[in-house]
mmCIF file of C-alpha atoms in Angstrom:
data_model
loop_
_atom_site.group_PDB
_atom_site.id
_atom_site.type_symbol
_atom_site.label_atom_id
_atom_site.label_comp_id
_atom_site.label_asym_id
_atom_site.label_seq_id
_atom_site.Cartn_x
_atom_site.Cartn_y
_atom_site.Cartn_z
ATOM 1 C CA MET A 1 25.677 -8.707 -7.416
ATOM 2 C CA ALA A 2 24.819 -5.553 -5.874
ATOM 3 C CA ALA A 3 25.039 -5.226 -2.026
ATOM 4 C CA ALA A 4 22.367 -5.290 0.130
ATOM 5 C CA ILE A 5 20.559 -2.093 1.652
ATOM 6 C CA GLY A 6 21.366 -1.793 4.610
ATOM 7 C CA VAL A 7 18.674 -1.964 7.546
ATOM 8 C CA ARG A 8 17.999 1.399 9.701
ATOM 9 C CA THR A 9 19.331 0.505 12.765
ATOM 10 C CA ASP A 10 17.508 2.424 15.596
ATOM 11 C CA TYR A 11 14.440 -0.092 15.926
ATOM 12 C CA ALA A 12 15.768 -3.472 17.157
ATOM 13 C CA SER A 13 14.180 -7.019 16.229
ATOM 14 C CA ALA A 14 12.486 -6.986 19.640
ATOM 15 C CA ASP A 15 10.939 -3.715 18.931
ATOM 16 C CA LEU A 16 9.879 -4.628 15.589
ATOM 17 C CA ARG A 17 8.393 -8.111 16.859
ATOM 18 C CA GLY A 18 6.232 -5.838 19.926
ATOM 19 C CA LEU A 19 5.153 -3.565 16.723
ATOM 20 C CA ALA A 20 4.057 -7.316 15.204
ATOM 21 C CA ARG A 21 1.915 -7.922 18.159
ATOM 22 C CA CYS A 22 -0.002 -5.101 18.520
ATOM 23 C CA CYS A 23 -0.695 -4.359 14.499
ATOM 24 C CA GLY A 24 -3.811 -5.437 13.327
ATOM 25 C CA ASP A 25 -2.739 -5.579 10.209
ATOM 26 C CA GLY A 26 -1.862 -8.760 8.753
ATOM 27 C CA GLU A 27 0.275 -7.581 5.743
ATOM 28 C CA GLN A 28 1.996 -5.038 8.308
ATOM 29 C CA VAL A 29 2.800 -7.983 10.490
ATOM 30 C CA ARG A 30 4.805 -10.452 8.070
ATOM 31 C CA ARG A 31 6.482 -6.912 7.111
ATOM 32 C CA LEU A 32 7.401 -6.170 10.694
ATOM 33 C CA LEU A 33 8.719 -9.709 11.174
ATOM 34 C CA ALA A 34 10.352 -10.811 7.980
ATOM 35 C CA LEU A 35 13.094 -7.302 8.590
ATOM 36 C CA ALA A 36 13.093 -8.532 11.680
ATOM 37 C CA SER A 37 14.666 -11.309 11.138
ATOM 38 C CA ILE A 38 16.870 -9.315 9.061
ATOM 39 C CA LEU A 39 18.039 -7.433 12.470
ATOM 40 C CA ASP A 40 18.679 -10.526 13.723
ATOM 41 C CA GLY A 41 21.332 -11.593 11.505
ATOM 42 C CA GLY A 42 18.933 -13.431 8.846
ATOM 43 C CA SER A 43 19.683 -13.675 5.468
ATOM 44 C CA ARG A 44 17.213 -11.470 2.699
ATOM 45 C CA SER A 45 15.781 -14.794 1.212
ATOM 46 C CA GLU A 46 15.148 -16.505 5.032
ATOM 47 C CA ALA A 47 13.227 -12.451 4.928
ATOM 48 C CA ALA A 48 11.489 -13.359 1.817
ATOM 49 C CA LYS A 49 10.328 -17.127 2.747
ATOM 50 C CA ILE A 50 8.663 -15.337 6.234
ATOM 51 C CA GLY A 51 7.368 -13.011 4.393
ATOM 52 C CA GLY A 52 6.108 -15.514 1.687
ATOM 53 C CA VAL A 53 7.743 -13.245 -1.215
ATOM 54 C CA THR A 54 10.752 -12.512 -3.718
ATOM 55 C CA LEU A 55 14.019 -10.776 -2.831
ATOM 56 C CA GLN A 56 12.961 -7.643 -5.063
ATOM 57 C CA ILE A 57 10.175 -6.989 -2.342
ATOM 58 C CA VAL A 58 11.720 -7.423 0.612
ATOM 59 C CA ARG A 59 14.316 -4.883 -0.995
ATOM 60 C CA ASP A 60 11.029 -2.716 -1.505
ATOM 61 C CA TRP A 61 10.084 -3.320 2.034
ATOM 62 C CA VAL A 62 13.484 -2.579 3.514
ATOM 63 C CA ILE A 63 13.498 0.993 1.611
ATOM 64 C CA ARG A 64 10.172 1.657 2.884
ATOM 65 C CA PHE A 65 11.537 1.014 6.141
ATOM 66 C CA ASN A 66 14.440 2.999 6.292
ATOM 67 C CA ALA A 67 12.578 6.141 4.567
ATOM 68 C CA ASP A 68 9.002 5.504 7.053
ATOM 69 C CA GLY A 69 10.202 3.541 9.929
ATOM 70 C CA PRO A 70 7.108 0.925 10.650
ATOM 71 C CA ASP A 71 4.413 3.285 9.557
ATOM 72 C CA GLY A 72 5.942 2.512 5.923
ATOM 73 C CA LEU A 73 5.008 -0.882 6.159
ATOM 74 C CA LYS A 74 1.539 -0.400 6.102
ATOM 75 C CA SER A 75 -0.667 -1.409 3.857
ATOM 76 C CA ARG A 76 -1.556 1.421 1.232
ATOM 77 C CA LYS A 77 -4.170 1.801 -1.105
ATOM 78 C CA ALA A 78 -3.302 1.233 -5.322
ATOM 79 C CA PRO A 79 -3.125 4.867 -6.956
ATOM 80 C CA GLY A 80 -5.477 3.392 -9.418
ATOM 81 C CA LYS A 81 -5.750 4.953 -13.093
ATOM 82 C CA PRO A 82 -5.930 8.963 -13.187
ATOM 83 C CA SER A 83 -9.346 10.501 -14.128
ATOM 84 C CA ILE A 84 -9.352 11.077 -17.722
ATOM 85 C CA LEU A 85 -11.853 13.646 -16.648
ATOM 86 C CA ASN A 86 -10.285 17.659 -15.858
ATOM 87 C CA ASP A 87 -12.729 19.197 -12.991
ATOM 88 C CA GLU A 88 -14.224 21.319 -15.513
ATOM 89 C CA GLN A 89 -16.027 17.894 -17.535
ATOM 90 C CA ARG A 90 -16.451 16.636 -13.830
ATOM 91 C CA ARG A 91 -18.548 19.394 -12.904
ATOM 92 C CA ALA A 92 -20.533 19.507 -16.299
ATOM 93 C CA LEU A 93 -21.337 15.558 -15.525
ATOM 94 C CA ALA A 94 -22.678 16.252 -11.895
ATOM 95 C CA ASP A 95 -24.874 18.893 -13.178
ATOM 96 C CA ILE A 96 -26.303 16.685 -15.918
ATOM 97 C CA VAL A 97 -26.761 14.047 -13.816
ATOM 98 C CA GLU A 98 -28.272 16.411 -11.069
ATOM 99 C CA ALA A 99 -30.335 18.003 -13.537
ATOM 100 C CA GLY A 100 -31.994 14.304 -14.488
ATOM 101 C CA PRO A 101 -33.180 12.519 -18.090
ATOM 102 C CA ILE A 102 -35.228 14.920 -19.859
ATOM 103 C CA PRO A 103 -37.688 12.166 -21.611
ATOM 104 C CA ALA A 104 -38.117 13.339 -24.827
ATOM 105 C CA ALA A 105 -34.238 13.140 -25.316
ATOM 106 C CA TYR A 106 -33.515 10.203 -23.578
ATOM 107 C CA GLY A 107 -37.344 8.320 -23.102
ATOM 108 C CA VAL A 108 -36.536 7.999 -19.159
ATOM 109 C CA VAL A 109 -37.911 9.668 -16.515
ATOM 110 C CA ARG A 110 -35.218 9.010 -14.298
ATOM 111 C CA TRP A 111 -31.413 8.079 -14.331
ATOM 112 C CA ARG A 112 -30.590 4.024 -12.625
ATOM 113 C CA LEU A 113 -27.673 2.060 -11.754
#
Protein backbone atom coordinates (compact mmCIF):
# COMPACT_ATOMS: atom_id res chain seq x y z
CA MET A 1 0.00 0.00 0.00
CA ALA A 2 1.42 3.39 -0.98
CA ALA A 3 1.95 6.13 1.56
CA ALA A 4 -0.66 8.88 1.75
CA ILE A 5 0.13 12.09 -0.09
CA GLY A 6 1.01 14.82 2.38
CA VAL A 7 -1.20 17.89 2.67
CA ARG A 8 0.51 21.26 2.30
CA THR A 9 1.07 22.88 5.67
CA ASP A 10 0.93 26.59 4.85
CA TYR A 11 -2.77 26.49 5.85
CA ALA A 12 -3.92 25.46 9.31
CA SER A 13 -7.14 23.55 9.88
CA ALA A 14 -8.63 26.68 11.49
CA ASP A 15 -7.84 28.62 8.30
CA LEU A 16 -9.72 26.07 6.20
CA ARG A 17 -12.69 26.10 8.55
CA GLY A 18 -12.75 29.91 8.39
CA LEU A 19 -12.75 29.78 4.61
CA ALA A 20 -15.55 27.20 4.72
CA ARG A 21 -17.67 29.57 6.85
CA CYS A 22 -17.35 32.35 4.29
CA CYS A 23 -17.74 30.17 1.22
CA GLY A 24 -21.01 30.09 -0.71
CA ASP A 25 -20.16 26.93 -2.65
CA GLY A 26 -21.46 23.91 -0.70
CA GLU A 27 -19.22 21.49 -2.56
CA GLN A 28 -16.12 23.53 -1.72
CA VAL A 29 -17.21 23.69 1.93
CA ARG A 30 -17.34 19.87 2.07
CA ARG A 31 -13.86 19.65 0.59
CA LEU A 32 -12.42 22.28 2.92
CA LEU A 33 -13.88 20.62 6.01
CA ALA A 34 -12.63 17.19 4.94
CA LEU A 35 -9.09 18.52 4.48
CA ALA A 36 -9.31 20.42 7.77
CA SER A 37 -9.97 17.13 9.53
CA ILE A 38 -6.83 15.66 7.93
CA LEU A 39 -4.79 18.66 9.09
CA ASP A 40 -6.17 18.08 12.60
CA GLY A 41 -4.64 14.61 12.49
CA GLY A 42 -7.72 12.72 11.40
CA SER A 43 -7.54 9.78 9.04
CA ARG A 44 -8.32 9.88 5.36
CA SER A 45 -11.25 7.57 6.08
CA GLU A 46 -12.72 10.14 8.48
CA ALA A 47 -12.22 12.83 5.84
CA ALA A 48 -14.00 10.64 3.30
CA LYS A 49 -16.96 10.27 5.68
CA ILE A 50 -17.08 14.03 6.24
CA GLY A 51 -17.00 14.65 2.51
CA GLY A 52 -19.35 11.79 1.71
CA VAL A 53 -16.90 10.36 -0.83
CA THR A 54 -14.38 7.56 -1.31
CA LEU A 55 -10.71 7.59 -0.36
CA GLN A 56 -9.74 8.10 -4.00
CA ILE A 57 -11.76 11.31 -4.16
CA VAL A 58 -10.10 12.57 -0.96
CA ARG A 59 -6.74 11.83 -2.58
CA ASP A 60 -7.80 13.87 -5.63
CA TRP A 61 -8.83 16.75 -3.35
CA VAL A 62 -5.44 16.67 -1.60
CA ILE A 63 -3.67 16.84 -4.96
CA ARG A 64 -5.84 19.77 -6.08
CA PHE A 65 -5.35 21.55 -2.75
CA ASN A 66 -1.58 21.04 -2.82
CA ALA A 67 -1.39 22.46 -6.34
CA ASP A 68 -3.79 25.43 -6.07
CA GLY A 69 -4.66 25.94 -2.40
CA PRO A 70 -8.31 26.53 -1.46
CA ASP A 71 -9.08 27.72 -5.00
CA GLY A 72 -8.23 24.23 -6.23
CA LEU A 73 -11.22 22.92 -4.29
CA LYS A 74 -13.78 25.10 -6.05
CA SER A 75 -16.43 23.37 -8.11
CA ARG A 76 -15.50 23.27 -11.77
CA LYS A 77 -17.59 22.76 -14.83
CA ALA A 78 -16.89 19.49 -16.59
CA PRO A 79 -15.17 20.09 -19.91
CA GLY A 80 -17.76 18.13 -21.88
CA LYS A 81 -17.45 16.43 -25.22
CA PRO A 82 -15.17 18.18 -27.71
CA SER A 83 -16.84 19.75 -30.73
CA ILE A 84 -16.89 17.66 -33.88
CA LEU A 85 -16.94 20.80 -36.04
CA ASN A 86 -13.78 22.74 -36.77
CA ASP A 87 -13.78 26.57 -36.95
CA GLU A 88 -14.39 26.66 -40.71
CA GLN A 89 -17.36 24.28 -40.43
CA ARG A 90 -18.76 26.26 -37.51
CA ARG A 91 -18.59 29.50 -39.53
CA ALA A 92 -20.27 27.81 -42.52
CA LEU A 93 -23.08 26.53 -40.29
CA ALA A 94 -23.55 30.00 -38.77
CA ASP A 95 -23.79 31.49 -42.27
CA ILE A 96 -26.46 28.95 -43.27
CA VAL A 97 -28.51 29.65 -40.15
CA GLU A 98 -28.19 33.43 -40.58
CA ALA A 99 -29.25 33.24 -44.25
CA GLY A 100 -32.39 31.36 -43.26
CA PRO A 101 -34.10 28.54 -45.12
CA ILE A 102 -34.86 28.54 -48.81
CA PRO A 103 -38.64 27.95 -49.00
CA ALA A 104 -38.45 25.98 -52.25
CA ALA A 105 -35.72 23.70 -50.93
CA TYR A 106 -36.83 23.17 -47.33
CA GLY A 107 -40.57 23.84 -47.55
CA VAL A 108 -40.43 26.30 -44.64
CA VAL A 109 -40.07 30.06 -44.38
CA ARG A 110 -38.19 30.21 -41.07
CA TRP A 111 -36.09 27.97 -38.82
CA ARG A 112 -37.64 26.82 -35.58
CA LEU A 113 -36.18 25.21 -32.50
